[in-house]
Coordinates of C-alpha atoms and ligand atoms in Angstrom, one line a residue:
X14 CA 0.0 0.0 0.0
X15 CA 1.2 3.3 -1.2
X16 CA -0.2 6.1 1.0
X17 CA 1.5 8.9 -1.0
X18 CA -0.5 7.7 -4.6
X19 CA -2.9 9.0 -5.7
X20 CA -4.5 5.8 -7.4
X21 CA -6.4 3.8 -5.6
X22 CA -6.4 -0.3 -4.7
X23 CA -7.7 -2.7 -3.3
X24 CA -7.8 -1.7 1.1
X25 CA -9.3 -4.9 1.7
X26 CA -5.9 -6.7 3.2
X27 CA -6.0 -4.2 5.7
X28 CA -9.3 -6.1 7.1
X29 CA -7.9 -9.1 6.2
X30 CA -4.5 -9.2 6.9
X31 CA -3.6 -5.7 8.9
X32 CA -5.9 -6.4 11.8
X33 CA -7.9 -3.7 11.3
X34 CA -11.4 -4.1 12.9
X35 CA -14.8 -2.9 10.9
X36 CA -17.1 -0.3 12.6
X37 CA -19.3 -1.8 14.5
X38 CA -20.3 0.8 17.6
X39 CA -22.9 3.0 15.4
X40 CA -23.7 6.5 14.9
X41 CA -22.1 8.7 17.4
X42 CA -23.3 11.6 15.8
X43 CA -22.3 12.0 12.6
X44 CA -23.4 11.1 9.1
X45 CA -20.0 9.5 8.1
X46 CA -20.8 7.1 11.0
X47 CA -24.6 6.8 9.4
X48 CA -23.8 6.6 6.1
X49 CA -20.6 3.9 6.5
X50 CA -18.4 6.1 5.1
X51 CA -16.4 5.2 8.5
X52 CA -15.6 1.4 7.9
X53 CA -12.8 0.5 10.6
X54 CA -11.3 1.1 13.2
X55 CA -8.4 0.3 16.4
X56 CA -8.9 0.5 19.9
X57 CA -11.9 2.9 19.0
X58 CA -13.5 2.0 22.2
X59 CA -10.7 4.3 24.4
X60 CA -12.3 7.0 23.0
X61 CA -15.7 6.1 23.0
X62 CA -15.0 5.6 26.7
X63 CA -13.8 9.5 26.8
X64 CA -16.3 11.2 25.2
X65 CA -19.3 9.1 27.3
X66 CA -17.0 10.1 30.7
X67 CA -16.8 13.8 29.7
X68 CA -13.3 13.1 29.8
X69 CA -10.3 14.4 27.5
X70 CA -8.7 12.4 24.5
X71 CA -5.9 14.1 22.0
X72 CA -7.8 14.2 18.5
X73 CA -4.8 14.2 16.4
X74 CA -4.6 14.5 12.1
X75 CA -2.3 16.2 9.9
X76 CA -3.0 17.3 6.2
X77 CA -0.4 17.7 3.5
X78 CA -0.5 21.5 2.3
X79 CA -1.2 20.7 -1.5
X80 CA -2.2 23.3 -4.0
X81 CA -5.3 23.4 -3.4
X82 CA -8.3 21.9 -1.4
X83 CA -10.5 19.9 -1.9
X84 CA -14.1 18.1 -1.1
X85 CA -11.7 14.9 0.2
X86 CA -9.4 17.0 3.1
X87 CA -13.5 19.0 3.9
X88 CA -13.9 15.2 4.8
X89 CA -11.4 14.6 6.9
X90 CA -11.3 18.7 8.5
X91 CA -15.1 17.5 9.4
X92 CA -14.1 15.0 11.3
X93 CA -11.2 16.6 13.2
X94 CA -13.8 19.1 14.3
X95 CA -16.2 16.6 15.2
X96 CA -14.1 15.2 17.8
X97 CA -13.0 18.6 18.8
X98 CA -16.5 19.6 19.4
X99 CA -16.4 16.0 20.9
X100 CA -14.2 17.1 23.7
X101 CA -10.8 16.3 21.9
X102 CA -7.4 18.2 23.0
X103 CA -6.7 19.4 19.5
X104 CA -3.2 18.6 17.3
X105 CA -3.8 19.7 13.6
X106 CA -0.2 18.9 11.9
X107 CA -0.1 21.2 8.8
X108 CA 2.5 18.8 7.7
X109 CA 4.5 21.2 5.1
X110 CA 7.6 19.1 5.9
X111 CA 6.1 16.0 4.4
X112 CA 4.6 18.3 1.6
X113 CA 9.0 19.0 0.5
X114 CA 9.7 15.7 1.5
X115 CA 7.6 13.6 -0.8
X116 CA 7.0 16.2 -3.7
X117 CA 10.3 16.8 -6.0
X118 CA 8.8 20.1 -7.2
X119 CA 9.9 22.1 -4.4
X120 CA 13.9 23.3 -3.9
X121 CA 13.0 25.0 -0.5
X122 CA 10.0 24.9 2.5
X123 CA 9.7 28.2 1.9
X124 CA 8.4 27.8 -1.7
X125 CA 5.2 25.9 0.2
X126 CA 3.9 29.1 2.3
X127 CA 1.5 30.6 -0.6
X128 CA 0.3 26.9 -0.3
X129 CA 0.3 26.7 3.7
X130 CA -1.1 30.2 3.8
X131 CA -4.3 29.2 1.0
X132 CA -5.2 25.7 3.3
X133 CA -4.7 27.5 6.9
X134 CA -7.4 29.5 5.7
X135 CA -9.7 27.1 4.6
X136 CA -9.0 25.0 8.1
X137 CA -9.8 28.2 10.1
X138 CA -13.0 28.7 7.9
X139 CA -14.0 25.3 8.6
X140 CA -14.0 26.3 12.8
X141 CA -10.8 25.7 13.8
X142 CA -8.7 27.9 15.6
X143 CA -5.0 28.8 15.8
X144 CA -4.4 26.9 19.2
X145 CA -5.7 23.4 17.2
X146 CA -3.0 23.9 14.6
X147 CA 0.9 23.7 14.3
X148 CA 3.4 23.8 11.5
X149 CA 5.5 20.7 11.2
X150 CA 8.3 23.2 9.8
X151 CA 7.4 25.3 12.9
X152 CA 7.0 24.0 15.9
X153 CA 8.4 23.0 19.7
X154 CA 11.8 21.9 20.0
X155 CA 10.4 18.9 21.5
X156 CA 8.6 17.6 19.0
X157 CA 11.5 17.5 16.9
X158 CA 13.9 15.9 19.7
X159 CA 10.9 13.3 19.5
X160 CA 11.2 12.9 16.0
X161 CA 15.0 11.9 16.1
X162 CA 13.7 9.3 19.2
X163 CA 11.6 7.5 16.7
X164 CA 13.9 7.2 14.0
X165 CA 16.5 5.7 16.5
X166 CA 14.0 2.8 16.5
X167 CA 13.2 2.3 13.7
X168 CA 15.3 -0.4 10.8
X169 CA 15.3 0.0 7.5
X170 CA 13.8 -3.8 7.3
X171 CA 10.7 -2.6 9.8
X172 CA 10.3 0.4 7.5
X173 CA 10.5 -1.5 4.0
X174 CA 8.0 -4.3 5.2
X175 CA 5.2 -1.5 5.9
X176 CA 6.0 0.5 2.9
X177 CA 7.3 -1.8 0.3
X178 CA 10.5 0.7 0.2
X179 CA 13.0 2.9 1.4
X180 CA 13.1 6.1 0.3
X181 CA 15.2 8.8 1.7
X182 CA 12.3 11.5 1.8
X183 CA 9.3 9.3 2.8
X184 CA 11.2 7.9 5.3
X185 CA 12.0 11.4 7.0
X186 CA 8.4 12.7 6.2
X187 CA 7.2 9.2 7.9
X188 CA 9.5 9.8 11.1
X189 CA 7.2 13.6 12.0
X190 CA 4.2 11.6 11.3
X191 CA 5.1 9.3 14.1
X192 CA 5.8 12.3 15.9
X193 CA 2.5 13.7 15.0
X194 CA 1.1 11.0 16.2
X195 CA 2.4 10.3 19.4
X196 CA 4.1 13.7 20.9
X197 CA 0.8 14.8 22.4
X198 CA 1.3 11.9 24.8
X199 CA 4.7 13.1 26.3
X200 CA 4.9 15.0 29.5
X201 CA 5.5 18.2 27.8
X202 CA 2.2 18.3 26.3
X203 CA -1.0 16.7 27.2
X204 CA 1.1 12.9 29.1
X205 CA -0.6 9.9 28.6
X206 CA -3.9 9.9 26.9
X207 CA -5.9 7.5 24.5
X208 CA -5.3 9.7 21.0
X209 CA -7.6 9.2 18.0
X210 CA -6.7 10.1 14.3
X211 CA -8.9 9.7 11.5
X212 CA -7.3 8.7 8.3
X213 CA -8.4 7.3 5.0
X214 CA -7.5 3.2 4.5
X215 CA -4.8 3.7 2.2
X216 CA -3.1 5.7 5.2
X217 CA -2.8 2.3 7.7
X218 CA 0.9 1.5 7.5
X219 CA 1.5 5.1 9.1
X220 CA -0.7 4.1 11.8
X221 CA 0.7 0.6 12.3
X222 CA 3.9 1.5 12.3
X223 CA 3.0 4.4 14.7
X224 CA 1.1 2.4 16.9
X225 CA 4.4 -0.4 16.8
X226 CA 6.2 2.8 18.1
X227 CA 4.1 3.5 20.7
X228 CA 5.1 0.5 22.3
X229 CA 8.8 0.5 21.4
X230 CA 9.7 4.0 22.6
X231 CA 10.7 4.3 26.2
X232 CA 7.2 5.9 27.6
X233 CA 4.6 5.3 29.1
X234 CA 1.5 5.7 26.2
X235 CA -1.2 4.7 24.8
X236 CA -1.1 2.7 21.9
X237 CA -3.0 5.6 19.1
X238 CA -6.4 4.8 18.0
X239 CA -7.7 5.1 14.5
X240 CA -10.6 5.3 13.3
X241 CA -10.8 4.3 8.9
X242 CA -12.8 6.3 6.4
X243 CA -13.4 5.4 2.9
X244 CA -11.5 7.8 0.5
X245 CA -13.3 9.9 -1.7
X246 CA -13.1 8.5 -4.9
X247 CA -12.7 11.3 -7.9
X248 CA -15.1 11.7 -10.6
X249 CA -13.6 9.6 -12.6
X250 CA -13.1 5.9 -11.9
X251 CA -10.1 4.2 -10.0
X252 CA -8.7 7.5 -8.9
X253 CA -8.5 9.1 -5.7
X254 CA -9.9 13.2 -5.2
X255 CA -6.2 14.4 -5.5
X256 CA -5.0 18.0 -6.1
X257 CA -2.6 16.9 -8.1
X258 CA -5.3 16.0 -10.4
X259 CA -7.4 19.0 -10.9
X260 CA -10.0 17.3 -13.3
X261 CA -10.8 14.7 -10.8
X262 CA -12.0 16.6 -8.0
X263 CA -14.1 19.3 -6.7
X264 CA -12.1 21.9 -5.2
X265 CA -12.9 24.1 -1.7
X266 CA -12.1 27.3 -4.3
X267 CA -13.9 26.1 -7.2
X268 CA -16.7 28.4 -9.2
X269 CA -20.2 27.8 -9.1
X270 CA -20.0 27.0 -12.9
X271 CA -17.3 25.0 -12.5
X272 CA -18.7 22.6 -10.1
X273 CA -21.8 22.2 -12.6
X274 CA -19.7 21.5 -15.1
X275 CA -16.9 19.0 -13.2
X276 CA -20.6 17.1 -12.1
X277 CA -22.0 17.0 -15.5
X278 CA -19.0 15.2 -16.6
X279 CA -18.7 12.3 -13.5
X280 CA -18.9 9.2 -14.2
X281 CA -22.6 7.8 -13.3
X282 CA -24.3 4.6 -12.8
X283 CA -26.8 5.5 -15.0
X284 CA -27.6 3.4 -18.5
X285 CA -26.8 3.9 -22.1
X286 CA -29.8 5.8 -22.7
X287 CA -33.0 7.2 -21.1
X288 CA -35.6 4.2 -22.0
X289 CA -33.2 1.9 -20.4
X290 CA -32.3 3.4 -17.2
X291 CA -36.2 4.0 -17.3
X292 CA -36.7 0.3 -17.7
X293 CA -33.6 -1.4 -15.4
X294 CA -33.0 1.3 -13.2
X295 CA -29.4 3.1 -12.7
X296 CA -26.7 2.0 -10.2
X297 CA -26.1 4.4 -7.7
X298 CA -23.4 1.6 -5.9
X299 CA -20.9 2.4 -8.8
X300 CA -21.9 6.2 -9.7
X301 CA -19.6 9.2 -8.7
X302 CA -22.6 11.5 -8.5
X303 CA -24.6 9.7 -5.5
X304 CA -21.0 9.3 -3.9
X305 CA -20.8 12.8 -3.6
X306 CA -24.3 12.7 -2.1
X307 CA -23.5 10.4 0.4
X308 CA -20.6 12.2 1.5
X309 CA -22.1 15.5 1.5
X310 CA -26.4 15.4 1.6
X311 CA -27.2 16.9 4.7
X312 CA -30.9 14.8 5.0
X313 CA -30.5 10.7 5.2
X314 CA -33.9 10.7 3.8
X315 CA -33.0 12.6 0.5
X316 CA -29.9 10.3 -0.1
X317 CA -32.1 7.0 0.6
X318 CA -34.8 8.1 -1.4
X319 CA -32.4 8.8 -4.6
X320 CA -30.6 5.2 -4.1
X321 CA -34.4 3.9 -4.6
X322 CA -35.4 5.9 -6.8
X323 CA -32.6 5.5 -9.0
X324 CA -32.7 1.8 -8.7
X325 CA -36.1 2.3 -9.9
X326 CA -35.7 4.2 -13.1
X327 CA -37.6 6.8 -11.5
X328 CA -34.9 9.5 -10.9
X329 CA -32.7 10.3 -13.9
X330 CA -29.1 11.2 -14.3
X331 CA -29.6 14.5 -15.2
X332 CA -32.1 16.0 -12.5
X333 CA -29.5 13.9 -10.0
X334 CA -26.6 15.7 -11.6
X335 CA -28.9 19.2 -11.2
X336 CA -29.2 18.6 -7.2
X337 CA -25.7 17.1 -6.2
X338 CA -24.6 20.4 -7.8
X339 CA -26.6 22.2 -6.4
X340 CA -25.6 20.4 -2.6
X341 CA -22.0 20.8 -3.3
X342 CA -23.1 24.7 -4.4
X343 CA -24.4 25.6 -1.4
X344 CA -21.6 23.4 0.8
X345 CA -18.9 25.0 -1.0
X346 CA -20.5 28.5 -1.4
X347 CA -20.8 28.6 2.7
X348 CA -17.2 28.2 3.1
X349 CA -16.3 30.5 0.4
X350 CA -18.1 33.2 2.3
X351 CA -16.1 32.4 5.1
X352 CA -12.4 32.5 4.1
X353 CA -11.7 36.2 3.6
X354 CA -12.0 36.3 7.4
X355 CA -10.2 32.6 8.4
X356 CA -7.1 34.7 5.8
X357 CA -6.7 37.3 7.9
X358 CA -6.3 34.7 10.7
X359 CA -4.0 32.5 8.3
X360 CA -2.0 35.6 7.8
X361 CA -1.0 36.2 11.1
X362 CA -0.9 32.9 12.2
X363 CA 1.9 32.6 9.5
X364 CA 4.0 36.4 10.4
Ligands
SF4_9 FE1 -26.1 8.1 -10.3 FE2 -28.1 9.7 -9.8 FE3 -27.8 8.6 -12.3 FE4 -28.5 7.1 -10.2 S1 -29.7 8.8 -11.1 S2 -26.9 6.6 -11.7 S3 -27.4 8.1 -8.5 S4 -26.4 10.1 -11.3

């Protein structure tokens, strides 16, 4: 498994063979949890424990700055403020670091701040605040006195085995991941505390090897738990939303007219023509368009009445196409309405 690609696999083994446990404690309060868009999980039940006590848990995640945003980090920024409504003691990684570590494009960290500077904005317009966030390239001496701790423990045989590889870059961008991960358990922070990240499947070996760390490392922790959601595919099929495919994705800075068009172009379940789907019904299970929807349709009852309906033949492609863009309008249009004041706040977060 290759958690830098951006094409996607088959996840399965990580049920299978990765030990990986599927969901199985219900909604908690969120349509991801409804809507099985969160499939696994390890050692959820520390957390679930927390939040029923009242009691604190480190919510922990990290995004790669990338050049743009889109509807598949709004996924995972949703549920990072989830669990910080949830209670969480909040580490957002903005992990620039692994941005130069993994991309050849850049010559310096510094070429990434126009980057770091577009997605602070959009994390702050989403409700977070400064004190949730650090810069990996930025941040306590600690965490980087940490960093060196892990790599101490880890062999180039333990780190080829989870990742297939050993590369120079990944392996240092891997190493503050760990760190990411774990630091908020160490004295100088929050000390020992059950830690939940939520990550897409593709992202497991960072949290096996991490949670392998958390038990080789001289402290006293809890081993990190994890909680799996699906990745959002991209329009197209067998690809991953990715910035570095513009085409494929919906972007947290895209036009209205844009995200009409980008949806009248995804792929659909829908039939060769009109009289067929009318007849055999579509098939929302493999169609980009009611992906979105599930992901994004505020009311359970709208997105379970389109599967039917579809199935039926009684809801076409094109009136489908008309009200996912219109959802993803209105989603997107919210937060654009929000982000001159989450720059300012990016701004100075950054001086
Ligand atoms: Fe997809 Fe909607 Fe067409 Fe069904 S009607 S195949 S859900 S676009």
């Amino acid at each position: 498994m290759d958690p830098w690609s951006s094409e996607t696999g088959d996840y399965s083994k990580v049920f299978s063979e990765f030990g990986v446990k599927k969901y199985s404690s219900g909604d908690i309060g969120h349509r991801f949890f409804r809507r099985k868009i969160v499939v696994g999980e390890r050692d959820f039940h520390l957390i679930l424990e927390k939040i029923k006590a009242g009691k604190k848990f480190v919510n922990v995640t990290g995004v790669t700055p990338s050049g743009r945003n889109h509807l598949g980090h709004y996924g995972i920024m949703e549920m990072f403020k989830f669990f910080k409504d949830k209670g969480g003691k909040n580490y957002f990684a903005v992990a620039d670091i692994e941005a130069f570590s993994t991309k050849q494009k850049f010559s310096k960290i510094e070429e990434l701040k126009e980057m770091t500077l577009n997605n602070l904005a959009n994390y702050f317009a989403m409700g977070l605040e400064k004190k949730d966030v650090y810069l990996q390239s930025d941040y306590q001496s600690r965490y980087y006195s940490f960093g060196y701790e892990i790599g101490r423990r880890i062999t180039e045989n333990m780190f080829k085995s989870v990742y297939g590889s050993m590369d120079s870059g990944k392996f240092s961008s891997a190493l503050l991941q760990f760190a990411d991960i774990l630091h908020p358990q160490l004295s100088e922070f929050e000390g020992k505390m059950p830690s939940i990240t939520c990550i897409s499947l593709d992202q497991d070996p960072h949290a096996r090897l991490s949670r392998d760390m958390a038990v080789r490392l001289p402290y006293d922790f809890y081993t990190p738990s994890f909680l799996y959601i699906k990745h959002l595919g991209g329009l197209r099929q067998g690809k991953k939303m990715s910035s570095s495919e513009p085409e494929t994705g919906i972007f947290l800075d895209d036009s209205d007219l844009e995200i009409e068009k980008k949806i009248a172009k995804a792929v659909t379940g829908g039939k060769q023509s009109l009289e067929e789907q009318k007849r055999e019904g579509g098939e929302p299970e493999i169609c980009k368009v009611f992906e979105l929807l599930t992901w994004f349709e505020e009311k359970d009852k709208e997105v379970e009445r389109i599967r039917n309906d579809c199935k039926k033949g009684k809801w076409l492609c094109g009136e489908c196409k008309k009200h996912c863009s219109d959802v993803i309008k209105k989603l997107v249009g919210g937060h654009r309405k929000r982000i001159p004041s989450a720059r300012k706040k990016a701004e100075k977060f950054l001086s």
